[in-house]
Amino acid sequence: MFGGLPHGADEDTPVFVISVAAQLSGLHAQTLRSYDRQGLVSPGRTSGGGRRYSMRDIALLREVQRLSQSDGVNLAGIKRIIELENQVDALRARIVELTEELSAAYLTAEQTAAAVHASYRKDLVPLRQQTALVVWKPKGPKRR
């Protein structure tokens, strides 16, 4: 999927040491450490505590830089934007899940209705529904 990634790695696999991540993102390694401390980017960690960045982290670092330098957004604002984008992504994923569940429920309901209809007795004859108009004419007053 991405050039230069180890076999079996994807955009979420933490593979890049901080110096490579800094080079790929165009930022200084100290800036990456600062962003990590502030919670803007959360790279994976090795068992020894070393940071490992994924391609998704690199893209996020570039976006942080763009928002900061091109759009003039401060770091607190950038953090809020990232949080909101993560919420939107989670909600979109939930919508997909619920849509799939709803489709499955509709299918089950249709299959159940079809099974009920199939179980109707075939020897019953349907009645033709008719309407009739009845006119009531009362007889004159009773005579004693």
PDB file of C-alpha atoms in Angstrom:
ATOM      1  CA  MET A   1       0.000   0.000   0.000  1.00  0.00           C
ATOM      2  CA  PHE A   2       2.725   2.500   0.942  1.00  0.00           C
ATOM      3  CA  GLY A   3       6.175   2.413  -0.595  1.00  0.00           C
ATOM      4  CA  GLY A   4       9.003   1.697   1.800  1.00  0.00           C
ATOM      5  CA  LEU A   5       6.910  -0.041   4.474  1.00  0.00           C
ATOM      6  CA  PRO A   6       7.866  -3.505   5.688  1.00  0.00           C
ATOM      7  CA  HIS A   7       5.867  -6.463   4.352  1.00  0.00           C
ATOM      8  CA  GLY A   8       2.517  -6.697   6.156  1.00  0.00           C
ATOM      9  CA  ALA A   9       2.647  -3.132   7.487  1.00  0.00           C
ATOM     10  CA  ASP A  10      -0.155  -0.663   6.807  1.00  0.00           C
ATOM     11  CA  GLU A  11      -0.654   3.053   7.441  1.00  0.00           C
ATOM     12  CA  ASP A  12      -1.288   2.429  11.150  1.00  0.00           C
ATOM     13  CA  THR A  13       1.802   0.295  11.775  1.00  0.00           C
ATOM     14  CA  PRO A  14       4.337   2.215  13.866  1.00  0.00           C
ATOM     15  CA  VAL A  15       7.634   1.676  12.044  1.00  0.00           C
ATOM     16  CA  PHE A  16       9.509   5.002  11.804  1.00  0.00           C
ATOM     17  CA  VAL A  17      11.973   6.188  14.447  1.00  0.00           C
ATOM     18  CA  ILE A  18      11.710   9.843  15.411  1.00  0.00           C
ATOM     19  CA  SER A  19      14.531  11.007  13.138  1.00  0.00           C
ATOM     20  CA  VAL A  20      12.892   9.436  10.070  1.00  0.00           C
ATOM     21  CA  ALA A  21       9.455  10.742  11.100  1.00  0.00           C
ATOM     22  CA  ALA A  22      10.938  14.224  11.474  1.00  0.00           C
ATOM     23  CA  GLN A  23      12.454  14.027   8.016  1.00  0.00           C
ATOM     24  CA  LEU A  24       9.250  12.682   6.437  1.00  0.00           C
ATOM     25  CA  SER A  25       7.072  15.310   8.101  1.00  0.00           C
ATOM     26  CA  GLY A  26       9.458  18.205   7.527  1.00  0.00           C
ATOM     27  CA  LEU A  27       9.602  19.004  11.238  1.00  0.00           C
ATOM     28  CA  HIS A  28      12.384  18.960  13.809  1.00  0.00           C
ATOM     29  CA  ALA A  29      12.576  15.933  16.120  1.00  0.00           C
ATOM     30  CA  GLN A  30      12.177  18.252  19.114  1.00  0.00           C
ATOM     31  CA  THR A  31       8.909  19.516  17.630  1.00  0.00           C
ATOM     32  CA  LEU A  32       7.672  15.927  17.351  1.00  0.00           C
ATOM     33  CA  ARG A  33       8.533  15.350  21.018  1.00  0.00           C
ATOM     34  CA  SER A  34       6.660  18.533  21.944  1.00  0.00           C
ATOM     35  CA  TYR A  35       3.598  17.506  19.927  1.00  0.00           C
ATOM     36  CA  ASP A  36       3.681  14.111  21.643  1.00  0.00           C
ATOM     37  CA  ARG A  37       3.813  15.735  25.110  1.00  0.00           C
ATOM     38  CA  GLN A  38       0.882  18.001  24.193  1.00  0.00           C
ATOM     39  CA  GLY A  39      -1.168  15.062  22.932  1.00  0.00           C
ATOM     40  CA  LEU A  40      -1.368  16.251  19.325  1.00  0.00           C
ATOM     41  CA  VAL A  41       0.251  13.094  17.959  1.00  0.00           C
ATOM     42  CA  SER A  42       0.577   9.855  19.899  1.00  0.00           C
ATOM     43  CA  PRO A  43       3.177   7.591  18.311  1.00  0.00           C
ATOM     44  CA  GLY A  44       3.537   3.964  19.247  1.00  0.00           C
ATOM     45  CA  ARG A  45       6.227   2.951  21.725  1.00  0.00           C
ATOM     46  CA  THR A  46       8.811   0.223  21.765  1.00  0.00           C
ATOM     47  CA  SER A  47       9.307  -1.890  24.875  1.00  0.00           C
ATOM     48  CA  GLY A  48      12.234   0.423  25.711  1.00  0.00           C
ATOM     49  CA  GLY A  49      10.016   3.518  25.398  1.00  0.00           C
ATOM     50  CA  GLY A  50      11.263   4.738  22.015  1.00  0.00           C
ATOM     51  CA  ARG A  51       8.755   6.458  19.761  1.00  0.00           C
ATOM     52  CA  ARG A  52       7.651   4.744  16.561  1.00  0.00           C
ATOM     53  CA  TYR A  53       5.592   6.693  14.053  1.00  0.00           C
ATOM     54  CA  SER A  54       3.167   5.292  11.479  1.00  0.00           C
ATOM     55  CA  MET A  55       2.318   6.759   8.082  1.00  0.00           C
ATOM     56  CA  ARG A  56      -0.932   8.001   9.641  1.00  0.00           C
ATOM     57  CA  ASP A  57       1.141   9.794  12.306  1.00  0.00           C
ATOM     58  CA  ILE A  58       3.297  11.376   9.585  1.00  0.00           C
ATOM     59  CA  ALA A  59       0.167  12.611   7.765  1.00  0.00           C
ATOM     60  CA  LEU A  60      -1.155  14.019  11.043  1.00  0.00           C
ATOM     61  CA  LEU A  61       2.150  15.803  11.720  1.00  0.00           C
ATOM     62  CA  ARG A  62       1.959  17.386   8.271  1.00  0.00           C
ATOM     63  CA  GLU A  63      -1.622  18.472   8.948  1.00  0.00           C
ATOM     64  CA  VAL A  64      -0.628  19.996  12.297  1.00  0.00           C
ATOM     65  CA  GLN A  65       2.135  21.914  10.539  1.00  0.00           C
ATOM     66  CA  ARG A  66      -0.258  23.096   7.811  1.00  0.00           C
ATOM     67  CA  LEU A  67      -2.901  24.248  10.285  1.00  0.00           C
ATOM     68  CA  SER A  68      -0.288  26.018  12.372  1.00  0.00           C
ATOM     69  CA  GLN A  69       1.728  27.693   9.637  1.00  0.00           C
ATOM     70  CA  SER A  70      -0.725  28.215   6.783  1.00  0.00           C
ATOM     71  CA  ASP A  71      -3.968  28.735   8.683  1.00  0.00           C
ATOM     72  CA  GLY A  72      -2.568  30.334  11.840  1.00  0.00           C
ATOM     73  CA  VAL A  73      -4.353  27.969  14.236  1.00  0.00           C
ATOM     74  CA  ASN A  74      -2.772  27.716  17.680  1.00  0.00           C
ATOM     75  CA  LEU A  75      -1.862  24.310  19.133  1.00  0.00           C
ATOM     76  CA  ALA A  76      -4.881  24.207  21.475  1.00  0.00           C
ATOM     77  CA  GLY A  77      -7.123  24.821  18.469  1.00  0.00           C
ATOM     78  CA  ILE A  78      -5.316  22.157  16.463  1.00  0.00           C
ATOM     79  CA  LYS A  79      -5.771  19.665  19.292  1.00  0.00           C
ATOM     80  CA  ARG A  80      -9.510  20.426  19.365  1.00  0.00           C
ATOM     81  CA  ILE A  81      -9.751  20.057  15.576  1.00  0.00           C
ATOM     82  CA  ILE A  82      -8.026  16.667  15.779  1.00  0.00           C
ATOM     83  CA  GLU A  83     -10.368  15.550  18.588  1.00  0.00           C
ATOM     84  CA  LEU A  84     -13.422  16.623  16.591  1.00  0.00           C
ATOM     85  CA  GLU A  85     -12.171  14.895  13.441  1.00  0.00           C
ATOM     86  CA  ASN A  86     -11.627  11.717  15.462  1.00  0.00           C
ATOM     87  CA  GLN A  87     -15.189  11.984  16.808  1.00  0.00           C
ATOM     88  CA  VAL A  88     -16.555  12.444  13.291  1.00  0.00           C
ATOM     89  CA  ASP A  89     -14.607   9.385  12.096  1.00  0.00           C
ATOM     90  CA  ALA A  90     -15.949   7.321  15.017  1.00  0.00           C
ATOM     91  CA  LEU A  91     -19.511   8.480  14.338  1.00  0.00           C
ATOM     92  CA  ARG A  92     -19.194   7.665  10.646  1.00  0.00           C
ATOM     93  CA  ALA A  93     -17.973   4.183  11.528  1.00  0.00           C
ATOM     94  CA  ARG A  94     -20.917   3.772  13.926  1.00  0.00           C
ATOM     95  CA  ILE A  95     -23.348   4.862  11.195  1.00  0.00           C
ATOM     96  CA  VAL A  96     -21.923   2.170   8.920  1.00  0.00           C
ATOM     97  CA  GLU A  97     -22.354  -0.431  11.692  1.00  0.00           C
ATOM     98  CA  LEU A  98     -25.935   0.636  12.399  1.00  0.00           C
ATOM     99  CA  THR A  99     -26.806   0.716   8.698  1.00  0.00           C
ATOM    100  CA  GLU A 100     -25.523  -2.848   8.336  1.00  0.00           C
ATOM    101  CA  GLU A 101     -27.502  -3.944  11.411  1.00  0.00           C
ATOM    102  CA  LEU A 102     -30.634  -2.285  10.059  1.00  0.00           C
ATOM    103  CA  SER A 103     -30.201  -3.954   6.668  1.00  0.00           C
ATOM    104  CA  ALA A 104     -29.817  -7.314   8.395  1.00  0.00           C
ATOM    105  CA  ALA A 105     -32.948  -6.663  10.488  1.00  0.00           C
ATOM    106  CA  TYR A 106     -34.951  -5.743   7.366  1.00  0.00           C
ATOM    107  CA  LEU A 107     -33.762  -8.904   5.630  1.00  0.00           C
ATOM    108  CA  THR A 108     -34.742 -11.012   8.644  1.00  0.00           C
ATOM    109  CA  ALA A 109     -38.173  -9.364   8.786  1.00  0.00           C
ATOM    110  CA  GLU A 110     -38.737  -9.969   5.066  1.00  0.00           C
ATOM    111  CA  GLN A 111     -37.673 -13.621   5.402  1.00  0.00           C
ATOM    112  CA  THR A 112     -39.926 -14.087   8.424  1.00  0.00           C
ATOM    113  CA  ALA A 113     -42.886 -12.499   6.615  1.00  0.00           C
ATOM    114  CA  ALA A 114     -42.243 -14.716   3.588  1.00  0.00           C
ATOM    115  CA  ALA A 115     -42.137 -17.799   5.824  1.00  0.00           C
ATOM    116  CA  VAL A 116     -45.441 -16.825   7.467  1.00  0.00           C
ATOM    117  CA  HIS A 117     -47.074 -16.275   4.093  1.00  0.00           C
ATOM    118  CA  ALA A 118     -45.716 -19.594   2.843  1.00  0.00           C
ATOM    119  CA  SER A 119     -47.243 -21.349   5.856  1.00  0.00           C
ATOM    120  CA  TYR A 120     -50.798 -20.224   5.019  1.00  0.00           C
ATOM    121  CA  ARG A 121     -53.123 -23.102   4.219  1.00  0.00           C
ATOM    122  CA  LYS A 122     -53.497 -23.528   0.509  1.00  0.00           C
ATOM    123  CA  ASP A 123     -57.002 -25.084   0.747  1.00  0.00           C
ATOM    124  CA  LEU A 124     -58.634 -21.914   2.024  1.00  0.00           C
ATOM    125  CA  VAL A 125     -60.618 -19.983  -0.498  1.00  0.00           C
ATOM    126  CA  PRO A 126     -60.390 -16.243  -0.178  1.00  0.00           C
ATOM    127  CA  LEU A 127     -63.702 -14.470   0.321  1.00  0.00           C
ATOM    128  CA  ARG A 128     -64.677 -11.694  -1.945  1.00  0.00           C
ATOM    129  CA  GLN A 129     -65.436  -8.681   0.130  1.00  0.00           C
ATOM    130  CA  GLN A 130     -68.594  -6.906  -0.850  1.00  0.00           C
ATOM    131  CA  THR A 131     -70.384  -3.914   0.410  1.00  0.00           C
ATOM    132  CA  ALA A 132     -74.126  -3.634   0.424  1.00  0.00           C
ATOM    133  CA  LEU A 133     -76.441  -0.760   0.974  1.00  0.00           C
ATOM    134  CA  VAL A 134     -79.424  -1.530   3.152  1.00  0.00           C
ATOM    135  CA  VAL A 135     -82.263   0.954   3.262  1.00  0.00           C
ATOM    136  CA  TRP A 136     -84.503   0.723   6.264  1.00  0.00           C
ATOM    137  CA  LYS A 137     -87.963   2.072   5.928  1.00  0.00           C
ATOM    138  CA  PRO A 138     -89.785   2.161   9.200  1.00  0.00           C
ATOM    139  CA  LYS A 139     -93.477   1.389   9.102  1.00  0.00           C
ATOM    140  CA  GLY A 140     -95.864   4.074  10.121  1.00  0.00           C
ATOM    141  CA  PRO A 141     -96.798   4.703  13.763  1.00  0.00           C
ATOM    142  CA  LYS A 142     -98.149   1.705  15.649  1.00  0.00           C
ATOM    143  CA  ARG A 143    -101.840   1.587  16.020  1.00  0.00           C
ATOM    144  CA  ARG A 144    -103.391   0.155  19.120  1.00  0.00           C
TER     145      ARG A 144
END
